mmCIF file of C-alpha atoms (C1' of nucleotides) in Angstrom:
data_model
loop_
_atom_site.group_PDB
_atom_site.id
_atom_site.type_symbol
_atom_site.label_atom_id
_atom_site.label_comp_id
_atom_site.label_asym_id
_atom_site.label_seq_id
_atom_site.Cartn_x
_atom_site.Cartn_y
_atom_site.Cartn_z
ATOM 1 C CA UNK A 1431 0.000 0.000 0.000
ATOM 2 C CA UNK A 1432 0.860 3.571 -0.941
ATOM 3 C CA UNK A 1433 3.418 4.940 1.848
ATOM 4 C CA UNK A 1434 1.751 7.960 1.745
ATOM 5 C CA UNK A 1435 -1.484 6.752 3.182
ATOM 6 C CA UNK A 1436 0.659 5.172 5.905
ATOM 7 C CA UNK A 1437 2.159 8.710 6.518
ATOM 8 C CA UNK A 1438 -1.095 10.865 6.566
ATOM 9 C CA UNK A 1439 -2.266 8.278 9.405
ATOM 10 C CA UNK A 1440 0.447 8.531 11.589
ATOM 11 C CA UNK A 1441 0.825 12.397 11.193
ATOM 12 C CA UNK A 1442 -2.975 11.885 12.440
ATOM 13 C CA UNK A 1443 -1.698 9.715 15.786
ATOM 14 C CA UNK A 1444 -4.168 6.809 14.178
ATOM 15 C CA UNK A 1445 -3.137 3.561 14.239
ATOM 16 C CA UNK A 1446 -2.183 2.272 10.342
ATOM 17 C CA UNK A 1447 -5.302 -0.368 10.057
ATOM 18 C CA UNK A 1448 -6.280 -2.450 6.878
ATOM 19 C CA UNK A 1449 -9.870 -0.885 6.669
ATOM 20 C CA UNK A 1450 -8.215 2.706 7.276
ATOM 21 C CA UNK A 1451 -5.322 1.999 4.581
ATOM 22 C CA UNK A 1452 -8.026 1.125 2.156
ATOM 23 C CA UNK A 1453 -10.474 3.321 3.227
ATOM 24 C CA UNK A 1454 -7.612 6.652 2.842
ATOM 25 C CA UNK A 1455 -6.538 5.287 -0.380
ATOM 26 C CA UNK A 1456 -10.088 5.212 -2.101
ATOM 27 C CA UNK A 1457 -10.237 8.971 -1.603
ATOM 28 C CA UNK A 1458 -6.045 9.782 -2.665
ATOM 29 C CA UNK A 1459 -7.008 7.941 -5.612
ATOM 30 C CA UNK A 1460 -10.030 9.210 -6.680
ATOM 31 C CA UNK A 1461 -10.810 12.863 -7.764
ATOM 32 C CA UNK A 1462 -13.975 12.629 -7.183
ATOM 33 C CA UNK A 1463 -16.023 12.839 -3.439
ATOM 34 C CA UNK A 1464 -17.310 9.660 -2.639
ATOM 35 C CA UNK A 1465 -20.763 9.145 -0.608
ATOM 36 C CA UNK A 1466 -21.248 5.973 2.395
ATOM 37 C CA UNK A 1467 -22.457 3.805 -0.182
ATOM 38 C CA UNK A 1468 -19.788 4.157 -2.814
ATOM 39 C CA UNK A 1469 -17.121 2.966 -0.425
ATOM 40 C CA UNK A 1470 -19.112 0.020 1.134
ATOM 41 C CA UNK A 1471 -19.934 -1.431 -1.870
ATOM 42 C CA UNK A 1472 -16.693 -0.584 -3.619
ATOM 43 C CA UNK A 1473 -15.262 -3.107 -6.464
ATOM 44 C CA UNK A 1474 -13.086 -5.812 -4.989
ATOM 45 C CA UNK A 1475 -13.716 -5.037 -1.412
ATOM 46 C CA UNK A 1476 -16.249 -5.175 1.307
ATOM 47 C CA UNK A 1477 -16.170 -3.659 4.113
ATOM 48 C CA UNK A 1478 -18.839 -3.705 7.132
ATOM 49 C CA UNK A 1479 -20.997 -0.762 7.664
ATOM 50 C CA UNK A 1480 -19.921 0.130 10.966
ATOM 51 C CA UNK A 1481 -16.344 0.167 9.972
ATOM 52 C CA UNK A 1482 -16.884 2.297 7.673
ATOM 53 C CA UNK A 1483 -19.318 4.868 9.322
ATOM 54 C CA UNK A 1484 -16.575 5.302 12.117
ATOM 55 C CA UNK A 1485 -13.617 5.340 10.135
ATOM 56 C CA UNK A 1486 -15.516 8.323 7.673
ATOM 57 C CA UNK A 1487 -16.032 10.020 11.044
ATOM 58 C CA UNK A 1488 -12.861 9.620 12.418
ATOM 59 C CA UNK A 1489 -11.014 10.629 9.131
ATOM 60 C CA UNK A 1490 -13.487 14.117 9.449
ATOM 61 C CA UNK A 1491 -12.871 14.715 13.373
ATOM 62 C CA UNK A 1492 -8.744 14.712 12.581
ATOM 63 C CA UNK A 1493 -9.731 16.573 9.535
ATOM 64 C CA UNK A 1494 -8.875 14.465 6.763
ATOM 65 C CA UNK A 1495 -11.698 14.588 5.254
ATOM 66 C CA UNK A 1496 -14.744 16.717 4.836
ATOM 67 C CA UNK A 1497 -18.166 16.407 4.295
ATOM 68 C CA UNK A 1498 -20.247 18.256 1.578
ATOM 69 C CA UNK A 1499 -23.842 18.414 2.271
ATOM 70 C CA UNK A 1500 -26.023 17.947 -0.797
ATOM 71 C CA UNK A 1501 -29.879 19.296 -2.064
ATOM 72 C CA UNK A 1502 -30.779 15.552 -2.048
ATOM 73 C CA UNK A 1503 -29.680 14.534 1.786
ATOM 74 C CA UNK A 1504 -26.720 12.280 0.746
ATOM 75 C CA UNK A 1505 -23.511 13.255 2.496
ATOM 76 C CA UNK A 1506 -20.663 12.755 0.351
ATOM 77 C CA UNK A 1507 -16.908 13.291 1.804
ATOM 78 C CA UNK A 1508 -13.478 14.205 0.379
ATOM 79 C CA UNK A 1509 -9.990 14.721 0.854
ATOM 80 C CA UNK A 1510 -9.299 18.080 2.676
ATOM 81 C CA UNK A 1511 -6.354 19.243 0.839
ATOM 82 C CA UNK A 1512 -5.770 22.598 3.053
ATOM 83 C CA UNK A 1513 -4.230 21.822 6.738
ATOM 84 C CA UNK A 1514 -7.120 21.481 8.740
ATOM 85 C CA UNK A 1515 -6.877 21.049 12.193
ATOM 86 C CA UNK A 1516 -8.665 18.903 14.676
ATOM 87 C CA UNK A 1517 -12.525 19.607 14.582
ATOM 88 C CA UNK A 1518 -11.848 22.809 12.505
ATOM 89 C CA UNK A 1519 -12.267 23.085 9.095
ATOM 90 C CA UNK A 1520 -11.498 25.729 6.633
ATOM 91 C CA UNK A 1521 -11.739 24.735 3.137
ATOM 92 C CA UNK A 1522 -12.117 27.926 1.871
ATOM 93 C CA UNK A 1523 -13.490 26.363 -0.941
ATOM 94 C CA UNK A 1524 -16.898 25.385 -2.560
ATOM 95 C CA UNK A 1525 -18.261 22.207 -4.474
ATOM 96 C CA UNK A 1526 -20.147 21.443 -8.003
ATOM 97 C CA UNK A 1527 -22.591 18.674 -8.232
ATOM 98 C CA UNK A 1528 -23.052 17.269 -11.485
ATOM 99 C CA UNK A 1529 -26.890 16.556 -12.501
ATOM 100 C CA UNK A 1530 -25.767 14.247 -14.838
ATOM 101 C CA UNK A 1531 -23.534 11.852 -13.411
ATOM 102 C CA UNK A 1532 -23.588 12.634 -9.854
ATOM 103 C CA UNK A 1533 -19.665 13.375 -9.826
ATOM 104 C CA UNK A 1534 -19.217 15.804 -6.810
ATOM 105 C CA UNK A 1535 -15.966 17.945 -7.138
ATOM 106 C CA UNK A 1536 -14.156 20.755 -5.294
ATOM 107 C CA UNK A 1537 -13.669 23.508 -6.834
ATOM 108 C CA UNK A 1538 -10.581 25.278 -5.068
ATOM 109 C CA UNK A 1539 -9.358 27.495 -7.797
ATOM 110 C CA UNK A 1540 -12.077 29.884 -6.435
ATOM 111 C CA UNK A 1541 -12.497 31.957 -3.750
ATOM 112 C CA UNK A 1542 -16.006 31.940 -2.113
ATOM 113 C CA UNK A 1543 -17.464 35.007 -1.964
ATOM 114 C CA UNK A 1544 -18.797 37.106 1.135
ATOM 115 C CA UNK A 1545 -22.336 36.799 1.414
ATOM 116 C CA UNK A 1546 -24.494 39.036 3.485
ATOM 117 C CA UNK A 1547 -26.289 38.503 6.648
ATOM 118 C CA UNK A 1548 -28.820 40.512 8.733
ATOM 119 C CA UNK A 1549 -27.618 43.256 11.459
ATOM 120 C CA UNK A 1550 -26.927 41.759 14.633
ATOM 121 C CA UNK A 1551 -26.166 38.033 12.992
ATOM 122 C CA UNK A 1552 -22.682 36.153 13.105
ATOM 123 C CA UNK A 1553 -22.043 34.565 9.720
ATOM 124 C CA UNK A 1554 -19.350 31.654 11.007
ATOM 125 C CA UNK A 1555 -19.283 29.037 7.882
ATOM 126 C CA UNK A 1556 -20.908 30.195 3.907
ATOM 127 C CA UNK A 1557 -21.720 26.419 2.350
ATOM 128 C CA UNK A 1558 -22.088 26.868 -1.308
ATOM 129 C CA UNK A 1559 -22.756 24.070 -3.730
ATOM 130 C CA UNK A 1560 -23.426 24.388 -7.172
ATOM 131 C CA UNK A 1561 -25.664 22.108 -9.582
ATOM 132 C CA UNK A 1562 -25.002 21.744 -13.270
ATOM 133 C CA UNK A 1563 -23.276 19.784 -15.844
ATOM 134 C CA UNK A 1564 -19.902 18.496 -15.887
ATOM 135 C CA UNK A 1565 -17.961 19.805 -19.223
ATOM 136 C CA UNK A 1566 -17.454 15.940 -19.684
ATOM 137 C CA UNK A 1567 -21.502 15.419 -19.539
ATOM 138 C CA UNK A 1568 -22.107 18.655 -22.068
ATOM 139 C CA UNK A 1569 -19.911 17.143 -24.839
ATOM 140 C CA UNK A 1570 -22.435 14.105 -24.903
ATOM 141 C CA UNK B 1411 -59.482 27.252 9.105
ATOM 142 C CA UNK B 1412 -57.712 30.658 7.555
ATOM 143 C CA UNK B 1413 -58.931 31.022 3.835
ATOM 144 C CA UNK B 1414 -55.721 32.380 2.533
ATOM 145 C CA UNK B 1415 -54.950 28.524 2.762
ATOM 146 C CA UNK B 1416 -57.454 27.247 0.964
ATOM 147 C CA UNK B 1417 -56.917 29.681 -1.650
ATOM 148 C CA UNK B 1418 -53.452 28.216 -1.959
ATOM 149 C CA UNK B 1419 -54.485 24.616 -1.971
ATOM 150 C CA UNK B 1420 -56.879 25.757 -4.816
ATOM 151 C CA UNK B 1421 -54.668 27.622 -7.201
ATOM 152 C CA UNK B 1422 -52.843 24.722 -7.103
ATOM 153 C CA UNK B 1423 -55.126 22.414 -8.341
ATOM 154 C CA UNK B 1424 -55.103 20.103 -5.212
ATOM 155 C CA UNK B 1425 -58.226 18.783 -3.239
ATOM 156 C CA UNK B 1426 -58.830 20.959 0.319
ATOM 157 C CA UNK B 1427 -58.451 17.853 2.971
ATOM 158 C CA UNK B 1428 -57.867 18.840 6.676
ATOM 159 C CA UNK B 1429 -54.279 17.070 6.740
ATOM 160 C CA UNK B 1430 -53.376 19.541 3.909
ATOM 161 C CA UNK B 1431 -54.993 22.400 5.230
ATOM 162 C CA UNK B 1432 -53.294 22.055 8.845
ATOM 163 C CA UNK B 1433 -49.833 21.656 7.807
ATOM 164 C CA UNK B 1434 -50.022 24.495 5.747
ATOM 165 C CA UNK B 1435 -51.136 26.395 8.218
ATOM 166 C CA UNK B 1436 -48.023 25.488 10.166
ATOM 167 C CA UNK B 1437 -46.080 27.359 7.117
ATOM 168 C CA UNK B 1438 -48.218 30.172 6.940
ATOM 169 C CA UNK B 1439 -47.630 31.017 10.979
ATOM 170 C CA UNK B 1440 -44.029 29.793 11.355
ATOM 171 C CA UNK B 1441 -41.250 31.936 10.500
ATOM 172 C CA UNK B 1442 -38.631 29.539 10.045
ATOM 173 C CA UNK B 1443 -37.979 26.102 8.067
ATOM 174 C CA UNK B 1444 -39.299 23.226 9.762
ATOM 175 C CA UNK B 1445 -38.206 19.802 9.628
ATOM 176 C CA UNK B 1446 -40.468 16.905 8.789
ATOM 177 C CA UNK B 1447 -40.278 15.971 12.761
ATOM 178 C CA UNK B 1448 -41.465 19.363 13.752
ATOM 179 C CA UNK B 1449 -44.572 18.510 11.492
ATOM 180 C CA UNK B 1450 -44.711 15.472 12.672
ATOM 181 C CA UNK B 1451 -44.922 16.023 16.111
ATOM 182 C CA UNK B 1452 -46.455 19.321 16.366
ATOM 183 C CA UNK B 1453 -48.191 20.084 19.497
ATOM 184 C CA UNK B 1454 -51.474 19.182 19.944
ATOM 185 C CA UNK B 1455 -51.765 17.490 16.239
ATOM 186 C CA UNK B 1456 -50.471 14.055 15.372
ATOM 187 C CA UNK B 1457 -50.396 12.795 11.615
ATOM 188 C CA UNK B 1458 -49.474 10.131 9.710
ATOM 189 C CA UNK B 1459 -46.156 9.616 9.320
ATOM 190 C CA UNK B 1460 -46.613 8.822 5.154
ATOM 191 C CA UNK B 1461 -49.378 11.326 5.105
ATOM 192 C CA UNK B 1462 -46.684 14.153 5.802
ATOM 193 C CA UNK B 1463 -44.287 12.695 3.555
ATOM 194 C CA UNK B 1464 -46.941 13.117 0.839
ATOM 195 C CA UNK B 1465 -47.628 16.329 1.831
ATOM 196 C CA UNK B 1466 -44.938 17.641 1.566
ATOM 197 C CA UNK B 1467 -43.658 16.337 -1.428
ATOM 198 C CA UNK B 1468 -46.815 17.422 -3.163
ATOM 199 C CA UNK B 1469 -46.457 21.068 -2.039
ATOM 200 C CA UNK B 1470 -42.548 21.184 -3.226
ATOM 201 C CA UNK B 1471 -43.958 19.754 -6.755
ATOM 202 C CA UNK B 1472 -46.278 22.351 -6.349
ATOM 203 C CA UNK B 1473 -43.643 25.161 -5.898
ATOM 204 C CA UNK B 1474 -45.622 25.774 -2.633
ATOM 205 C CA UNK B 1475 -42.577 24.932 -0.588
ATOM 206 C CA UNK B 1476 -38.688 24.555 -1.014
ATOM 207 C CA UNK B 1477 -35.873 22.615 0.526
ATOM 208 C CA UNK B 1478 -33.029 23.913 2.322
ATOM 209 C CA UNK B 1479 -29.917 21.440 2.324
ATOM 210 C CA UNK B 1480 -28.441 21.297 5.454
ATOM 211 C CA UNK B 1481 -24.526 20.267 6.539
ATOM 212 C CA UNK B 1482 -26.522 17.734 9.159
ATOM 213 C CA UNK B 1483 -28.271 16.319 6.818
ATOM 214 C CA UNK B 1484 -31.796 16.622 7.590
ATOM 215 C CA UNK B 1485 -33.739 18.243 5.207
ATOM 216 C CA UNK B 1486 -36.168 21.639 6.141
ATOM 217 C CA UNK B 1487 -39.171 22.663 4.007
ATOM 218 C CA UNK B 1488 -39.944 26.311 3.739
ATOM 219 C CA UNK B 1489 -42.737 28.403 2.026
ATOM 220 C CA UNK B 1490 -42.054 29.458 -1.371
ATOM 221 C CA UNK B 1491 -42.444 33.632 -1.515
ATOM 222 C CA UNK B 1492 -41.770 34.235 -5.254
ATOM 223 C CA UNK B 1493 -43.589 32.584 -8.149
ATOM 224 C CA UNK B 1494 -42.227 28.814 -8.152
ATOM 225 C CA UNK B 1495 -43.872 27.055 -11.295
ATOM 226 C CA UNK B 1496 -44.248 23.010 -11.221
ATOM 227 C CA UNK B 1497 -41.146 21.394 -10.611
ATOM 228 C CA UNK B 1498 -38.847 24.928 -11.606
ATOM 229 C CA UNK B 1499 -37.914 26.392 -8.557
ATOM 230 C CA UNK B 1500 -36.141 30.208 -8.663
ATOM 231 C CA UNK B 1501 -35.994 31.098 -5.103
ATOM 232 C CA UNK B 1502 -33.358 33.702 -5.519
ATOM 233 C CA UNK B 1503 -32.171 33.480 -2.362
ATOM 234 C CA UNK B 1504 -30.210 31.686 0.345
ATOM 235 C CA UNK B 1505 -30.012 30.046 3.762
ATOM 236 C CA UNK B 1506 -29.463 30.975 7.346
ATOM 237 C CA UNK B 1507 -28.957 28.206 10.443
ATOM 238 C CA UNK B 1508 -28.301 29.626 13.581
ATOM 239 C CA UNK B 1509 -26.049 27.057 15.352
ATOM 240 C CA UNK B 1510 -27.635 27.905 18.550
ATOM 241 C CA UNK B 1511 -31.432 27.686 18.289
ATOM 242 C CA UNK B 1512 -31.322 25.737 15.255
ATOM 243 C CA UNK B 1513 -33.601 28.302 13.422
ATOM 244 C CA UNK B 1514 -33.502 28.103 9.551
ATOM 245 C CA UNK B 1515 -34.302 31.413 8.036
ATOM 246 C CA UNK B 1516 -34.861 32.163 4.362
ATOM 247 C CA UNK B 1517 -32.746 35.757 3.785
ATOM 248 C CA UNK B 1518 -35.059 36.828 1.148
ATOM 249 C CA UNK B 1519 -33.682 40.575 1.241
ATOM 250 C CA UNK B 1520 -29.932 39.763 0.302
ATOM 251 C CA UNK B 1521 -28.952 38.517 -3.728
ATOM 252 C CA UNK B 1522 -27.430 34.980 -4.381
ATOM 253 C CA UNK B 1523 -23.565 36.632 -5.676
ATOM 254 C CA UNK B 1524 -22.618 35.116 -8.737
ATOM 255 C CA UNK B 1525 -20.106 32.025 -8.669
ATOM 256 C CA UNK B 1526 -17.646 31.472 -10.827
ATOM 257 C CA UNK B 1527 -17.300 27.057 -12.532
ATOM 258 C CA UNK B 1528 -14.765 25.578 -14.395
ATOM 259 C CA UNK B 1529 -14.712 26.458 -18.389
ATOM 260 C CA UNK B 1530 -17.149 24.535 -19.996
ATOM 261 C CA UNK B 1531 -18.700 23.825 -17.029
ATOM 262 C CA UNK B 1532 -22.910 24.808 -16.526
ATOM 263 C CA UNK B 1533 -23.928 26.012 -13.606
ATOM 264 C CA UNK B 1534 -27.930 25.244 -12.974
ATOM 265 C CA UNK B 1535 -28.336 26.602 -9.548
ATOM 266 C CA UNK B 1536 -26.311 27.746 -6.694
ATOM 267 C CA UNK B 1537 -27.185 26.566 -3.232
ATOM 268 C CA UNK B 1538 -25.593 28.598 -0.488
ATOM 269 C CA UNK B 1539 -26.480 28.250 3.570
ATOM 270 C CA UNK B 1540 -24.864 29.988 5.993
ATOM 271 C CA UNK B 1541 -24.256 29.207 9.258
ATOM 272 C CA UNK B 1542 -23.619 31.337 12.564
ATOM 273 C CA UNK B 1543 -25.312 32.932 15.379
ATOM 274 C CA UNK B 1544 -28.700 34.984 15.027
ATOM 275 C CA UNK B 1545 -29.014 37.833 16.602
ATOM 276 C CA UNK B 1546 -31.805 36.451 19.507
ATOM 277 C CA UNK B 1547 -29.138 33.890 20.472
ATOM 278 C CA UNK B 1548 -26.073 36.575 20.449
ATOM 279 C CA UNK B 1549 -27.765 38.448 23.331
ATOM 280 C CA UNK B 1550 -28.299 35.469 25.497
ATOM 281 C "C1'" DT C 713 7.625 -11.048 22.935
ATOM 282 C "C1'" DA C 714 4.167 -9.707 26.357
ATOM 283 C "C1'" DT C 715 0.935 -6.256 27.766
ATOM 284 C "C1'" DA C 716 -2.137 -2.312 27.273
ATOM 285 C "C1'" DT C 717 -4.854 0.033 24.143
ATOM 286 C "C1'" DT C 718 -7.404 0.594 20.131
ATOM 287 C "C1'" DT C 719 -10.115 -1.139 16.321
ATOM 288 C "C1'" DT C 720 -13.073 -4.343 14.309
ATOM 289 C "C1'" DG C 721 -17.231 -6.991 13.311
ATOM 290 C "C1'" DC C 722 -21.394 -8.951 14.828
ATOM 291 C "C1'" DA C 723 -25.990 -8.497 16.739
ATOM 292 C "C1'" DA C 724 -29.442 -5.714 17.902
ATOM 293 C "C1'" DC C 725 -31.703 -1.619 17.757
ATOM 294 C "C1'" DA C 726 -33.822 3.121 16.526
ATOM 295 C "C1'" DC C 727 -35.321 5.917 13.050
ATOM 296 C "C1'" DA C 728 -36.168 7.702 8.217
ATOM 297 C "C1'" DG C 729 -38.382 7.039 4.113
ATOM 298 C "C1'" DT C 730 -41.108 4.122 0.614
ATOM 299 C "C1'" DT C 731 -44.728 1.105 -1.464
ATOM 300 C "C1'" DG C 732 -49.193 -1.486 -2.011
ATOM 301 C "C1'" DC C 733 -53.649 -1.681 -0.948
ATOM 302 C "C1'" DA C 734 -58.147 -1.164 1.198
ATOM 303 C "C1'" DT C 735 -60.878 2.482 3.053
ATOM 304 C "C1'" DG C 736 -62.489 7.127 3.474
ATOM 305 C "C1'" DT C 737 -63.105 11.748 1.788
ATOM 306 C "C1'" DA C 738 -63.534 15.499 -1.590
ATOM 307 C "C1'" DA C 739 -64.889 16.948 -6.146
ATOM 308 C "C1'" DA C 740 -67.643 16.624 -10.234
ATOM 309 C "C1'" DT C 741 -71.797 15.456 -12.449
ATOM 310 C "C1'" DA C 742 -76.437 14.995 -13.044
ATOM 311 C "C1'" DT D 1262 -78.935 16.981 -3.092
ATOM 312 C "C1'" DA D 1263 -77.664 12.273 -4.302
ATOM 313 C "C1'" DT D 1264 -74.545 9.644 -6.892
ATOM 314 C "C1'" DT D 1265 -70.428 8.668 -9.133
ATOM 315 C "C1'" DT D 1266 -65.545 9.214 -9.836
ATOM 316 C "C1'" DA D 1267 -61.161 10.423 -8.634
ATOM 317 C "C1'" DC D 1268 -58.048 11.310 -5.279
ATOM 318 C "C1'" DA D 1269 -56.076 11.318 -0.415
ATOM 319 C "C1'" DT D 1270 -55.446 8.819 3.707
ATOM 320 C "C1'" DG D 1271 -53.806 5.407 6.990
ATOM 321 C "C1'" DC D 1272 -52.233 0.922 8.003
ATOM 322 C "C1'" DA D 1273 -48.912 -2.813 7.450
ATOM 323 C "C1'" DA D 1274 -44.851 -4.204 5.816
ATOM 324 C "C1'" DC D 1275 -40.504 -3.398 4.049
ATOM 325 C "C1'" DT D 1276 -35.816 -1.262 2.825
ATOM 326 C "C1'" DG D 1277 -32.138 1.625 3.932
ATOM 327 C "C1'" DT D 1278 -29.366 4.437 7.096
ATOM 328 C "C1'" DG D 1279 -27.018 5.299 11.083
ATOM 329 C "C1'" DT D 1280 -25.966 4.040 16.190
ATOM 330 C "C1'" DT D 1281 -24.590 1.373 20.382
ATOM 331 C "C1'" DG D 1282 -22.709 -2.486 23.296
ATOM 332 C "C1'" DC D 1283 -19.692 -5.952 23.583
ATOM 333 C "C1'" DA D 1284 -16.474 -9.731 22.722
ATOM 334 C "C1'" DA D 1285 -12.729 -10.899 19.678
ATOM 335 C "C1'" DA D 1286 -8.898 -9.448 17.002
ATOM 336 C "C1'" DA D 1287 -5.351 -6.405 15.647
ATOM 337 C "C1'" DT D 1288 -2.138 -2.690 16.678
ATOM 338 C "C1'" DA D 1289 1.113 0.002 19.373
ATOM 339 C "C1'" DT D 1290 4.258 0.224 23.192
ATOM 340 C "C1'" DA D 1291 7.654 -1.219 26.412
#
DNA sequence: TATATTTTGCAACACAGTTGCATGTAAATA
DNA sequence: TATTTACATGCAACTGTGTTGCAAAATATA
């Protein structure tokens, strides 16, 4: 297995597990997010449901992953690729759902930008997805 | 029963039933999103479980209602303000959560910015929610 | 290698959401 | 208003999702 999956869990203080090796590599070799399902039922391996519910969770709590919530109630998760720390996220970054093929992407090139809120509010996270069609999709 | 509801019901081409014409009721003197438990449950009224899930997917087909996504993944229904044909939503605006109370707010009074997608990329619709503190819950 | 700690997988459970169908209710027609 | 037709409701049953407790297995540490 990849050395670098091996590294990102140890930089994590998590113990270097089959399901997490697995689990980690999935996302480092995919661009795409991936939702629950998509990593259960994933070609070649199985893994048991709990496993993977607390491994997803662990991997977001140390901040290797994170979750982007979706107009039809299906988490999906991916690779944080800024330094996040512990419990604290700060992608500063927003994702793009494709209506045709479901890929989920971040798109990091761009900054997200300010949004307004009413007097006396505290704006402390801006979630912003976008739904359309993949340039892949359009060519078809 | 308030008549503004039925008038609703009946520009919409859907029968007047009492199930119906009590949850929209709840819309019409809430404020905020509510959840399919708050419906649910509501004080003093108990319906059907699948009666509420028909409900309210008949008034989002209607355009009477819209969903707000939300990072926790339970989904809140809110009334539609502007003029939402069948199945073509264009609620131009976004979200609000306050972390505290857990009220969802529609912030009808600010404009969705404009994001930017990948060439050849389409962008359909942008979902943004924002989440922070509202101004009730900074006092306290 | 032996021990302490963590992770895993199974079983069982709680809850969310869906479907089919018989019954009840509202709307349309005469 | 009475009757017919179409639609909405509620129940039962089922699937899927996510959680918890606990014993067994694997990992980290000395």
């Amino acid at each position: 297995m990849d050395t670098r999956v091996h590294d990102i869990l140890r930089r994590n203080q998590l113990s270097v597990t089959a399901s997490r090796e697995k689990i980690l590599n999935l996302f480092l070799t995919n661009t795409r997010a991936l939702a629950h399902a998509d990593i259960e039922h994933k070609a070649g391996e199985r893994f048991d449901r709990v496993t993977v519910y607390r491994t997803l969770q662990t991997f977001v709590e140390k901040g290797i992953l994170h979750t982007i919530p979706t107009a039809d109630n299906s988490v999906r998760y991916a690779l944080c690729k800024n330094d996040c720390f512990e419990g604290h996220h700060h992608d500063n970054h927003y994702h793009f759902i494709c209506s045709a093929c479901g890929k989920t992407e971040c798109l990091e090139e761009f900054v997200i930008p300010s949004v307004k809120v009413p007097k006396e509010y505290l704006a402390n996270n801006v979630e912003i997805v976008v739904n359309g069609v993949c340039a892949a999709c359009r060519k078809k």
